[in-house]
Short mmCIF file of C-alpha atoms in Angstrom, two decimals:
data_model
loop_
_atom_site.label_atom_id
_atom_site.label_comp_id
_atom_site.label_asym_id
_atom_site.label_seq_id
_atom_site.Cartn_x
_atom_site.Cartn_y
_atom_site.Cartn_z
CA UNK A 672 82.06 50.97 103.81
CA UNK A 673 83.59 53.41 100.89
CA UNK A 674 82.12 56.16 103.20
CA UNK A 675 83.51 55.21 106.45
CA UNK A 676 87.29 54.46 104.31
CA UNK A 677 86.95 57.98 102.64
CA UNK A 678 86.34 59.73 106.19
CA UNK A 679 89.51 57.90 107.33
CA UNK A 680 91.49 59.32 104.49
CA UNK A 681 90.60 62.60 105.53
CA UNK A 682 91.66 62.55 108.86
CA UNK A 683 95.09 61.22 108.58
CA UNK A 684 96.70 64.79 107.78
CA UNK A 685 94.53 65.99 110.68
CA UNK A 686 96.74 63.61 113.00
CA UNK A 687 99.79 65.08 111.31
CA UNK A 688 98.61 68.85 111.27
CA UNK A 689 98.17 68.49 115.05
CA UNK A 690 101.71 66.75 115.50
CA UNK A 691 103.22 70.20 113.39
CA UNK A 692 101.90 72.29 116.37
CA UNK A 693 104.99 70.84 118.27
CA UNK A 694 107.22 71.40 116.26
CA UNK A 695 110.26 73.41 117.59
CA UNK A 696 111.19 76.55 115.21
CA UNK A 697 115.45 77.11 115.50
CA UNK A 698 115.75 79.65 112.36
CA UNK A 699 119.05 81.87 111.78
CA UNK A 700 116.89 84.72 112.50
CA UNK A 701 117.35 84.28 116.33
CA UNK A 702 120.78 84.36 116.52
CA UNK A 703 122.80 87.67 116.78
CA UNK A 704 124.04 89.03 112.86
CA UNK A 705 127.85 89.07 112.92
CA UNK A 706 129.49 91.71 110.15
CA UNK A 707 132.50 89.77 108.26
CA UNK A 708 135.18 91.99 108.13
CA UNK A 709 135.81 94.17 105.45
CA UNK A 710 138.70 94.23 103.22
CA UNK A 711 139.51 97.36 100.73
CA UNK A 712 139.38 96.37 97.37
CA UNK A 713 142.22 97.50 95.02
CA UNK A 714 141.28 101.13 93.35
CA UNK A 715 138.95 100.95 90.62
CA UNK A 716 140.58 100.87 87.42
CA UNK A 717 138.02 102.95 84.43
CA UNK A 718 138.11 99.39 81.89
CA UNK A 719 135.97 98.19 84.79
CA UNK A 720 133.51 100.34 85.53
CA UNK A 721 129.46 99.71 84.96
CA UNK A 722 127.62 102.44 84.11
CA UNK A 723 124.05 102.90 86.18
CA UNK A 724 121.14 105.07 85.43
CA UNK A 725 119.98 106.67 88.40
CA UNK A 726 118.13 108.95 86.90
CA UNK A 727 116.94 112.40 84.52
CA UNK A 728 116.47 114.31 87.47
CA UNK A 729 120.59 114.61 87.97
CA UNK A 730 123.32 115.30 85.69
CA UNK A 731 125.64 113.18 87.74
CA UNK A 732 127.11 110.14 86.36
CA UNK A 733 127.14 107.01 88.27
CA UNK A 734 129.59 103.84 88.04
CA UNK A 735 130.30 100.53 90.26
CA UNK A 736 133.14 98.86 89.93
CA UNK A 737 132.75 95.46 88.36
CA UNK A 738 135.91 94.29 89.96
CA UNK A 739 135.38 95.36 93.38
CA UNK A 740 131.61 92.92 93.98
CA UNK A 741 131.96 90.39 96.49
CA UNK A 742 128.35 89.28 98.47
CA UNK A 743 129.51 88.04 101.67
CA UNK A 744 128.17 85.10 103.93
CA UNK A 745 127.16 88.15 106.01
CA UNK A 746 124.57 88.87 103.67
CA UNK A 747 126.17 92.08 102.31
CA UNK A 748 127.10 92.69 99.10
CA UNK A 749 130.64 95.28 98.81
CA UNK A 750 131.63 96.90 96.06
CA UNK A 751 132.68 100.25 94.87
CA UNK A 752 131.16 103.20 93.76
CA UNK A 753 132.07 105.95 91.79
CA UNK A 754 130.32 109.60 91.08
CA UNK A 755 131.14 111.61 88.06
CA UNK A 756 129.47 115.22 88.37
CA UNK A 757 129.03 117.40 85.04
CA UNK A 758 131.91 119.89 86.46
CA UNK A 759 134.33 116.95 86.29
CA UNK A 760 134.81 116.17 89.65
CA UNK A 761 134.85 112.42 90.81
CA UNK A 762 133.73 110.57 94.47
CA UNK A 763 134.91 107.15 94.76
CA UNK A 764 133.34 105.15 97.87
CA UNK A 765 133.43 102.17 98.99
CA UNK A 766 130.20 101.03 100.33
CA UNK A 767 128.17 97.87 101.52
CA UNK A 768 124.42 97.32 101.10
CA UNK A 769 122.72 94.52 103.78
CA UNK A 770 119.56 93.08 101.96
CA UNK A 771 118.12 91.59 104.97
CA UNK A 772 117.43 94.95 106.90
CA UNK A 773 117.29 97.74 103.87
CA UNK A 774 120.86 99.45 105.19
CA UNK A 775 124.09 100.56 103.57
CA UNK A 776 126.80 101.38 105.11
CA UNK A 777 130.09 103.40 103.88
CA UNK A 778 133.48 101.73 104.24
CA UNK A 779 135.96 104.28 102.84
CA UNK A 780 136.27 107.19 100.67
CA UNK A 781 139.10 107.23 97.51
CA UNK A 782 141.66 109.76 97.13
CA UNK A 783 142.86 111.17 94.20
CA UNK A 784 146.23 109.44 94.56
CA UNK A 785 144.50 106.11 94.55
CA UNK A 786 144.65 105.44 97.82
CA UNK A 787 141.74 104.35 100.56
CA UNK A 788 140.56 106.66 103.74
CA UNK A 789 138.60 104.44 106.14
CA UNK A 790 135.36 105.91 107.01
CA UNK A 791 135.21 108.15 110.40
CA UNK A 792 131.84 107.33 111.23
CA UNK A 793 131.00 103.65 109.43
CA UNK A 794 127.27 102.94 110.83
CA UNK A 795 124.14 101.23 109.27
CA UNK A 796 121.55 103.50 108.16
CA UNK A 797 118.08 103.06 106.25
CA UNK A 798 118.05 103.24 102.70
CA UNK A 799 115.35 105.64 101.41
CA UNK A 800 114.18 106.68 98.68
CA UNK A 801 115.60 109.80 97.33
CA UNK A 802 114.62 111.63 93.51
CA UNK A 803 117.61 112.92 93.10
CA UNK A 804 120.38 110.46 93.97
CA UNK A 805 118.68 107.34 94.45
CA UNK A 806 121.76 104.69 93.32
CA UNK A 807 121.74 102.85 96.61
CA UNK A 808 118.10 102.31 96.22
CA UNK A 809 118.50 100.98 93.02
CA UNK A 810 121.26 99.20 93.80
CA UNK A 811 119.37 97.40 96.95
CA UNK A 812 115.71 96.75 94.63
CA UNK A 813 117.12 96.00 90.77
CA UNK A 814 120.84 94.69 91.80
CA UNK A 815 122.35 93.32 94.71
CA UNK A 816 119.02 92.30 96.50
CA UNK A 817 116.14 91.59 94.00
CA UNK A 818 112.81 90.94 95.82
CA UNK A 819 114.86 91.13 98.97
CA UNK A 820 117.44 88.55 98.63
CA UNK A 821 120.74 88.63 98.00
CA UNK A 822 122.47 87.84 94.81
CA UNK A 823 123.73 84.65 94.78
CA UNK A 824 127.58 85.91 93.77
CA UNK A 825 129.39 88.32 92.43
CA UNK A 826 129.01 87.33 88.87
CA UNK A 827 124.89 87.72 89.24
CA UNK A 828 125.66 91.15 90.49
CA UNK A 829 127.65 92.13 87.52
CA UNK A 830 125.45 90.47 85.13
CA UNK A 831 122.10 92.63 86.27
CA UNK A 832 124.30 95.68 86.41
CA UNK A 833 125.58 94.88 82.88
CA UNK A 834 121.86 94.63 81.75
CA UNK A 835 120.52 97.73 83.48
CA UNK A 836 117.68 95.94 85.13
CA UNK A 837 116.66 92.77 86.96
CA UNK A 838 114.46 89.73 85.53
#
């Protein structure tokens, strides 16, 4: 009799396993990704810039704007970055990074008056990995998207940045 009870114990998530099999799938995944609109931040302002170390292999320094962070519901998190070569010249950009496909994407470029210039050509493209200047990279794998995910807001962002590596 304990025999025949055990057996039946066994087979009750065998009725359930089968019953999973009809189960209808609706994920988020299906339905066409809309881009939120994006708004220009206000110019970066030096007391809020985060220093990030891309690497030996440039003398280039890099910076993102703590202020300028937002991770939209789009799943892409904005912000601003900034470019200091050893000659003293300076590229500001405003740029977006979209953890669930690997892409950036540039928004504007700064002008030395403070002032925003709306990208001409503002596309997705593939981030790869490059020796030399690899800051989105880094960006995508150790800040705004560890293990693939986005951060969970600005603050998170800001805090891994401030730390110069993820957990």
């Amino acid at each position: 009799m304990k025999k025949l009870f055990a057996l039946l114990l066994l087979a009750i998530p065998l009725t359930a396993h089968a019953e999973w099999g009809k189960f209808e799938y609706e994920f988020d995944e299906e339905k066409p990704w809309a881009e939120i609109e994006a708004q220009l931040p206000p110019y970066p302002k030096e007391e809020n810039l985060l220093p990030l170390f891309v690497s030996a292999a440039t003398d280039n320094k890099f910076f993102v704007d703590a202020a300028s962070i937002s991770a939209g519901e789009d799943g892409v998190v904005r912000y601003t970055m900034i470019v200091k070569s050893s000659a003293g010249a300076s590229n500001v950009s405003f740029e977006g990074i979209r953890c669930a496909s690997r892409e950036r994407k540039l928004y504007a470029f700064g002008r030395k008056e403070g002032a925003w210039s709306r990208a001409r050509s503002s596309k997705w493209e593939p981030i790869r990995y490059q020796d030399r200047n690899r800051h989105h990279h880094m960006l995508y794998d150790d800040f705004f998207c560890p293990n693939g995910i986005i951060v969970k807001n600005p603050q998170e962002a800001v805090d891994l940045l401030k730390r110069g590596f993820r957990q």
